[in-house]
Short mmCIF file of C-alpha atoms in Angstrom, two decimals:
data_model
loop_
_atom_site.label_atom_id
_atom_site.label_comp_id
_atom_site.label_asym_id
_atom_site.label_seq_id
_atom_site.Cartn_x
_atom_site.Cartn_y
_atom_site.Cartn_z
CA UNK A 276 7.88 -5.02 -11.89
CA UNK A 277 9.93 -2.47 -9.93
CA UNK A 278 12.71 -4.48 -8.14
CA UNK A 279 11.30 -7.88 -8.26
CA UNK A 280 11.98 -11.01 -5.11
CA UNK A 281 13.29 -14.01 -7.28
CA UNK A 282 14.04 -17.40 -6.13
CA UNK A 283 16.19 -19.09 -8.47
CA UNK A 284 17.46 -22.74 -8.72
CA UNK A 285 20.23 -24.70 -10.57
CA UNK A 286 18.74 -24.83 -14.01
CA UNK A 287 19.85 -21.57 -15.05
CA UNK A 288 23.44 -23.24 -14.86
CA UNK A 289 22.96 -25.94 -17.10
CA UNK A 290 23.11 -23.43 -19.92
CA UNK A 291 26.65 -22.81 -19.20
CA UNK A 292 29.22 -25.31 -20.56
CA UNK A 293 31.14 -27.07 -18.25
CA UNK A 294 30.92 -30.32 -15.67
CA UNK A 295 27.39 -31.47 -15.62
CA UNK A 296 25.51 -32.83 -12.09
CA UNK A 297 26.28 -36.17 -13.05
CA UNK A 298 29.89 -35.48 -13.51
CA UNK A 299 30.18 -34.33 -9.89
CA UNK A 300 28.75 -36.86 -8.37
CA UNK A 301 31.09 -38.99 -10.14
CA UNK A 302 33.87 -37.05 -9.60
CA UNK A 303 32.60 -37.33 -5.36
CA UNK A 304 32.49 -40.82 -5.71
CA UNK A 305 36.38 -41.00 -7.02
CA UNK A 306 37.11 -38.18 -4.69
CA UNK A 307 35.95 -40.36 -1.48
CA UNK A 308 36.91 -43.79 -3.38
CA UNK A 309 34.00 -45.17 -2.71
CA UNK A 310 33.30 -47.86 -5.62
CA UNK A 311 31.27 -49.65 -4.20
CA UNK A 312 28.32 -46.89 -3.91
CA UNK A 313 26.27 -47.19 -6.78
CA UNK A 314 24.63 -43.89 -8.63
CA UNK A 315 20.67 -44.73 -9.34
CA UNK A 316 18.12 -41.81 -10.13
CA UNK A 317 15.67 -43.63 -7.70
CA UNK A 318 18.46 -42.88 -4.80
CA UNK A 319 16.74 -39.70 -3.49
CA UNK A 320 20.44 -36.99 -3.21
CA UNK A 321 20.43 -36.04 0.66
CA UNK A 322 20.17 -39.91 1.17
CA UNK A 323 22.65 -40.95 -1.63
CA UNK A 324 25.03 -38.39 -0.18
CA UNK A 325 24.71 -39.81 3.49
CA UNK A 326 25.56 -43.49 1.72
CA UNK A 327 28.38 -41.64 -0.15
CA UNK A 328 30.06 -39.80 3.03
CA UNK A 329 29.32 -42.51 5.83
CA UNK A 330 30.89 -45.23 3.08
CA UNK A 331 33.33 -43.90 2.64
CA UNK A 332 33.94 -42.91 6.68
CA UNK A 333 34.23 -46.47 6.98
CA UNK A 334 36.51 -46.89 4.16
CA UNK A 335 39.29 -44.08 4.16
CA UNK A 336 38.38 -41.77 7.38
CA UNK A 337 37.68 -38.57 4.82
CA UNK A 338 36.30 -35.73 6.55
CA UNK A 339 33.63 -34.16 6.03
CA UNK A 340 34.89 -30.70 5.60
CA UNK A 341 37.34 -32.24 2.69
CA UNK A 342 34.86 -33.66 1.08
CA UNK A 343 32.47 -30.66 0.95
CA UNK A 344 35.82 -28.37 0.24
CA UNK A 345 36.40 -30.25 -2.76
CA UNK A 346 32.93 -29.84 -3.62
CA UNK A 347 32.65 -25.98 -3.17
CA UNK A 348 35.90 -25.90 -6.02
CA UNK A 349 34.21 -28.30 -8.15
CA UNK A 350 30.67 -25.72 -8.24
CA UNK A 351 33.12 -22.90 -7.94
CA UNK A 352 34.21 -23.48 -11.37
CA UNK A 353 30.28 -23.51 -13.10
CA UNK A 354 30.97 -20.80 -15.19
CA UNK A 355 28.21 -17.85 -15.97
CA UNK A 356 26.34 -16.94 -18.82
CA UNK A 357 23.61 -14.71 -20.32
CA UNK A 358 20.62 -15.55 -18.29
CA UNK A 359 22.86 -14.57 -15.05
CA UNK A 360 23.57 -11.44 -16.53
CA UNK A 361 19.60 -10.69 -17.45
CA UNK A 362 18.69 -11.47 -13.90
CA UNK A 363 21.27 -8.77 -12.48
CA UNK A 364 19.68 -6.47 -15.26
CA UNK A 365 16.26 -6.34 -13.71
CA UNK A 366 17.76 -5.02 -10.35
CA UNK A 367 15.88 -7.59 -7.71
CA UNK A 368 15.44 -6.39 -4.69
CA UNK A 369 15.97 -9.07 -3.26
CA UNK A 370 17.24 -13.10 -4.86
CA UNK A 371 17.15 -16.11 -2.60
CA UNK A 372 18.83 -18.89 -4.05
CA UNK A 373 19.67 -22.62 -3.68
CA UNK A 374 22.90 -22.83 -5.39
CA UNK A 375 26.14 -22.71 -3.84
CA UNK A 376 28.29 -20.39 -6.56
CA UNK A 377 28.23 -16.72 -6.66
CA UNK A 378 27.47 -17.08 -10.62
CA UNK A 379 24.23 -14.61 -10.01
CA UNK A 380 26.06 -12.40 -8.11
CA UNK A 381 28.84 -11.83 -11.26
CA UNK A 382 31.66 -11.66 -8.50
CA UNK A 383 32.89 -13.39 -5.53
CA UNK A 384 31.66 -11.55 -2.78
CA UNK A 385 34.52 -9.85 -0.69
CA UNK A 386 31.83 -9.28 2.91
CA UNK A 387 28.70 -11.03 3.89
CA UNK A 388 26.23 -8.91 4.99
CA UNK A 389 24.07 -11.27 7.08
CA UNK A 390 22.70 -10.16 10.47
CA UNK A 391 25.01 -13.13 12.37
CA UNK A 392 28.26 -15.23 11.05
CA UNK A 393 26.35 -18.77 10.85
CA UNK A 394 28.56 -21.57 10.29
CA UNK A 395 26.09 -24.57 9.40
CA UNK A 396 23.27 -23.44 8.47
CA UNK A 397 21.44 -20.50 6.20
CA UNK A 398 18.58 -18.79 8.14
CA UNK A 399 20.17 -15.34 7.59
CA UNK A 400 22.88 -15.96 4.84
CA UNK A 401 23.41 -12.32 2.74
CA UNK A 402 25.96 -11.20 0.91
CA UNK A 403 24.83 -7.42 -1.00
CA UNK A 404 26.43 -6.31 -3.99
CA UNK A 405 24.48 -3.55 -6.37
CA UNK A 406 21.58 -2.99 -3.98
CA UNK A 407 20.47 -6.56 -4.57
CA UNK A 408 20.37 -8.72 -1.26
CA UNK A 409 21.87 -12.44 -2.32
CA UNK A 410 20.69 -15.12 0.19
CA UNK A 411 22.58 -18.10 0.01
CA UNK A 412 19.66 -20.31 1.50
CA UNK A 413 21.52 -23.97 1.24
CA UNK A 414 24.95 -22.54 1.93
CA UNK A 415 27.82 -21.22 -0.45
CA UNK A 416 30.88 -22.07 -1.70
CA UNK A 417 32.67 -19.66 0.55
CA UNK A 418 31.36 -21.11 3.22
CA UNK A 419 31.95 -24.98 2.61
CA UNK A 420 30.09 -26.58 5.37
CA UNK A 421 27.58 -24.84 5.01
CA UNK A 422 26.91 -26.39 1.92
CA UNK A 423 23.24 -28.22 2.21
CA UNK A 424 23.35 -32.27 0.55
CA UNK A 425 23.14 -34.75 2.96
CA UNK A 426 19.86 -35.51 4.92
CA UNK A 427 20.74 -35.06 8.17
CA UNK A 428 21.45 -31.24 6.93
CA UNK A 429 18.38 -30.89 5.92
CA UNK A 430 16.84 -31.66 8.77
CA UNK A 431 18.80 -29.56 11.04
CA UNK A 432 18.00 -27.05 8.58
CA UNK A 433 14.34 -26.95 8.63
CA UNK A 434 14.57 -27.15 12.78
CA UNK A 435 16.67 -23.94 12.43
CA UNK A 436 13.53 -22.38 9.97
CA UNK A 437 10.65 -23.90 11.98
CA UNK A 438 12.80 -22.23 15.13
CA UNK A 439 12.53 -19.07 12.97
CA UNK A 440 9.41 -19.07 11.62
CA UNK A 441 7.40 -20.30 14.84
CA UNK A 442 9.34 -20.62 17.90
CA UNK A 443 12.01 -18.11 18.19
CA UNK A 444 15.73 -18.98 17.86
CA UNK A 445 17.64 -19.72 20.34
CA UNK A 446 21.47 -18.05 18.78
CA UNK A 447 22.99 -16.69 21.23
CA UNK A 448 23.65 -13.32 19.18
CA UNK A 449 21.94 -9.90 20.71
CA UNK A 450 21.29 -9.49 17.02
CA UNK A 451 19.18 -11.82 15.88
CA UNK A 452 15.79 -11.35 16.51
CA UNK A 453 14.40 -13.12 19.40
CA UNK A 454 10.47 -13.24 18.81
CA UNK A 455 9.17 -15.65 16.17
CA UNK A 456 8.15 -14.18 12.51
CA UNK A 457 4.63 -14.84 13.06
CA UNK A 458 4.64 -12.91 16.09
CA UNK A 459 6.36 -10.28 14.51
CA UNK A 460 4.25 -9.95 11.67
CA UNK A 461 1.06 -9.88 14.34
CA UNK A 462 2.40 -7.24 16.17
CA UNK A 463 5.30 -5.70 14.84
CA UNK A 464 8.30 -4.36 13.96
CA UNK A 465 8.93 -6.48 11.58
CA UNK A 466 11.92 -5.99 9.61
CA UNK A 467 14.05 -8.14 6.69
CA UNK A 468 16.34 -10.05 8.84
CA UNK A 469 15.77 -13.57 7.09
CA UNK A 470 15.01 -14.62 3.74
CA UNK A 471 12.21 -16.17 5.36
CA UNK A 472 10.22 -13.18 5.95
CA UNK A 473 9.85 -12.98 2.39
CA UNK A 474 7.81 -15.76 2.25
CA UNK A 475 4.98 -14.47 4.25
CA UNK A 476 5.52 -10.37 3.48
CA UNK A 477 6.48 -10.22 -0.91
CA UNK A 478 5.83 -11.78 -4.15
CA UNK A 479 7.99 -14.01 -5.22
CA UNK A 480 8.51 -15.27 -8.47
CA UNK A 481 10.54 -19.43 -8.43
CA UNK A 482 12.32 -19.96 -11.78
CA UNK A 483 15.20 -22.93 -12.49
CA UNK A 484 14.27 -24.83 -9.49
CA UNK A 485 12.66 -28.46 -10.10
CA UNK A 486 11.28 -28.41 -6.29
CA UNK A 487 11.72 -31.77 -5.51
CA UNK A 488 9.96 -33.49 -3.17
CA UNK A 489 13.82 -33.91 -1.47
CA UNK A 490 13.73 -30.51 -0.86
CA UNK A 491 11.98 -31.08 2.44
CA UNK A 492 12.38 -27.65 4.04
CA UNK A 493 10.70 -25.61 1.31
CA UNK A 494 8.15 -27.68 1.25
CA UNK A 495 7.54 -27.36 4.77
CA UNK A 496 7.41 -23.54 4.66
CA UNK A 497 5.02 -24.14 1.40
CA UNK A 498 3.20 -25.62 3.29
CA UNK A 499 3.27 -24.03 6.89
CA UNK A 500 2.69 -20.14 4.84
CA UNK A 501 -0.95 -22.01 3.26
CA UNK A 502 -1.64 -23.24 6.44
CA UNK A 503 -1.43 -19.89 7.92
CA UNK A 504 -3.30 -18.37 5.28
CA UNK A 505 -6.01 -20.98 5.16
CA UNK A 506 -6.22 -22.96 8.17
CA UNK A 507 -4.95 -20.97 11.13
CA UNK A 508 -5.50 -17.40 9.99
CA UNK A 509 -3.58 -16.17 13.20
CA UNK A 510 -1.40 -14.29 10.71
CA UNK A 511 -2.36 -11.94 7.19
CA UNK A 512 -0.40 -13.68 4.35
CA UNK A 513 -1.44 -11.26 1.22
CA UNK A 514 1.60 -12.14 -1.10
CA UNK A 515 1.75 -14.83 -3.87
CA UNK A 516 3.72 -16.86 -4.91
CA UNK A 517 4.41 -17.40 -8.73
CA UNK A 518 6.25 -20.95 -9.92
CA UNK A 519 7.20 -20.97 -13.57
CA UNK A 520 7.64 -23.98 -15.63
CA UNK A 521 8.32 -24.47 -19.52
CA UNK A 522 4.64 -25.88 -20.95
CA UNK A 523 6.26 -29.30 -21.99
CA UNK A 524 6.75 -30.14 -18.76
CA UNK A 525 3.19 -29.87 -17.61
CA UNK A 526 1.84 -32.98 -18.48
CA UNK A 527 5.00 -34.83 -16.96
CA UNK A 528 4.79 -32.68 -13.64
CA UNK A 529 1.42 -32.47 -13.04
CA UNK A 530 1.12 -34.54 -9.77
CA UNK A 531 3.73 -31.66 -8.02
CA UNK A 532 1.77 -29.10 -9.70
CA UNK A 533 -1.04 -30.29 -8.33
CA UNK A 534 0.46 -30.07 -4.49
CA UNK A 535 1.51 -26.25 -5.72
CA UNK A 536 -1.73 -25.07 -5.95
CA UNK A 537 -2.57 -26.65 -2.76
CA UNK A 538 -0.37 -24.75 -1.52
CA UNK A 539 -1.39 -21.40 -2.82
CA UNK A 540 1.14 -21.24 -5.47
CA UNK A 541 0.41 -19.80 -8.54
CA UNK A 542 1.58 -22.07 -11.89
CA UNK A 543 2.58 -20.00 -14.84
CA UNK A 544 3.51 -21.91 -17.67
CA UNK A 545 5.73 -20.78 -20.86
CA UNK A 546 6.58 -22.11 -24.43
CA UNK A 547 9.77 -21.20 -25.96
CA UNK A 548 11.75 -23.02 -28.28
CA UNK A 549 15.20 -23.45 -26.11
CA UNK A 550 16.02 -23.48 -22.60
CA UNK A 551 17.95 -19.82 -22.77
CA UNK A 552 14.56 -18.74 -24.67
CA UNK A 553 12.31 -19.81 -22.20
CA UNK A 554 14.50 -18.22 -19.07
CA UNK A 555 14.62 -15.13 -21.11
CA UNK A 556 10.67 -15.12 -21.68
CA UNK A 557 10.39 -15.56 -18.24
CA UNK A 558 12.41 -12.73 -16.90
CA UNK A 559 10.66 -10.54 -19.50
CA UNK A 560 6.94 -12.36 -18.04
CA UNK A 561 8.44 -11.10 -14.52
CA UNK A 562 9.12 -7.57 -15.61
CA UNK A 563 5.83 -7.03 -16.70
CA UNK A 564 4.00 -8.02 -13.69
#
């Protein structure tokens, strides 16, 4: 494939040696001296990080902006490694992703290149280097509060997308576009200001991202993009959707698979015998398409 779309998630960064997810939240948890918060994998993160910050609010007065500072130079230093390198190689067109570091990029981006300077949240968040557009669509490190964990981000997050998507947005930049994507794509122009007009207008292949059932605002634009499709039909949706996922994990994932294909996402499983393998397999799967 000629200049692919990619979303990638945090998998592709547990190749790399270095502090594992675990370590950071530890490393929050001394950070905000907070010893009484216990870590449990049945704590669901955006909630867990709400018990972390407003614990230790109570505790020490930390502010949020320290707290997610330290976090964007803990991530900062996740180091990069071959599969990073093979992404850049195919030349995407475009790669929306959910982590924070500029380890796909290969640099620190000196400019953004997003249509408006947002300060919270990520509906237009670009950086370009290479001809590849980079959209940062939880936040990035440069940006620290921008950085997407706690739950009451998310949710002020997925207003800011629904705005996008349905409604219109309300920034008060002549910029940004005024009309709502699905009224764009009805009538026209529509042009690439979001990373959210990918989702209705390219292919896009998912690779390194668990999806989560956390990860409330991608699943609502799963979700709302099927609906449209299937449901409302008010709009043409015509691109798919690919979601790959190494073939041991099948059995073990099959309930969320399941809720992909409802949502017209296409499953495309892959053996390999390690995890650099089976990212390399992929990008060579995506190249072919």
């Amino acid at each position: 494939m000629q200049h692919p779309v990619l979303l990638v998630g945090n998998d592709i960064n547990n190749i790399s040696r270095g502090q594992s997810w675990k370590d950071l939240l530890q490393d929050i948890l001394t950070y905000c001296g907070t010893d009484c918060v216990q870590l449990d994998d049945k704590k669901p993160f955006p909630l867990l990080y709400e018990e972390i910050f407003l614990t230790a609010i109570r505790q020490s007065h930390i502010r949020e902006r320290d707290l997610k500072t330290f976090i964007a130079q803990k991530i900062g230093d996740i180091m990069p490694n071959e599969v990073h390198a093979r992404i850049r190689e195919l030349q995407p067109a475009h790669i929306l992703t959910t982590n924070y570091e500029y380890t796909l990029e290969g640099v620190t981006p000196e400019q953004s290149s997003s249509l408006i300077k947002e300060r919270t949240f990520s509906i237009f968040r670009k950086y370009t280097l290479n001809g590849t557009e980079f959209w940062h669509i939880h936040g990035d490190c440069l940006n620290p509060m921008s950085i997407n964990l706690g739950f009451e981000h998310y949710g002020g997050q997925l207003q800011q997308m629904r705005n996008y998507v349905v409604s219109g947005t309300t920034y008060s930049s002549p910029q940004a576009p005024k009309l709502p994507l699905l009224r764009r794509i009805k009538y026209g122009p529509l042009k690439e200001y979001s990373w959210l007009d990918l989702f209705f207008t390219q292919d896009i292949h998912i690779l390194a991202l668990s999806l989560d059932f956390v990860e409330t605002d991608l699943w609502w634009l799963l979700t709302y993009r099927a609906r449209q499709k299937f449901q409302r039909n008010t709009v043409p949706v015509h691109n798919t959707l690919y979601y790959y996922i190494p073939e041991e994990f099948l059995k073990a994932s099959a309930f969320k698979l399941d809720m992909l294909r409802a949502n017209d996402v296409q499953i495309v499983a892959i053996s390999a015998p390690s995890k650099t393998a089976y990212y390399l397999e992929v990008l060579k799967r995506i190249a072919e398409v």
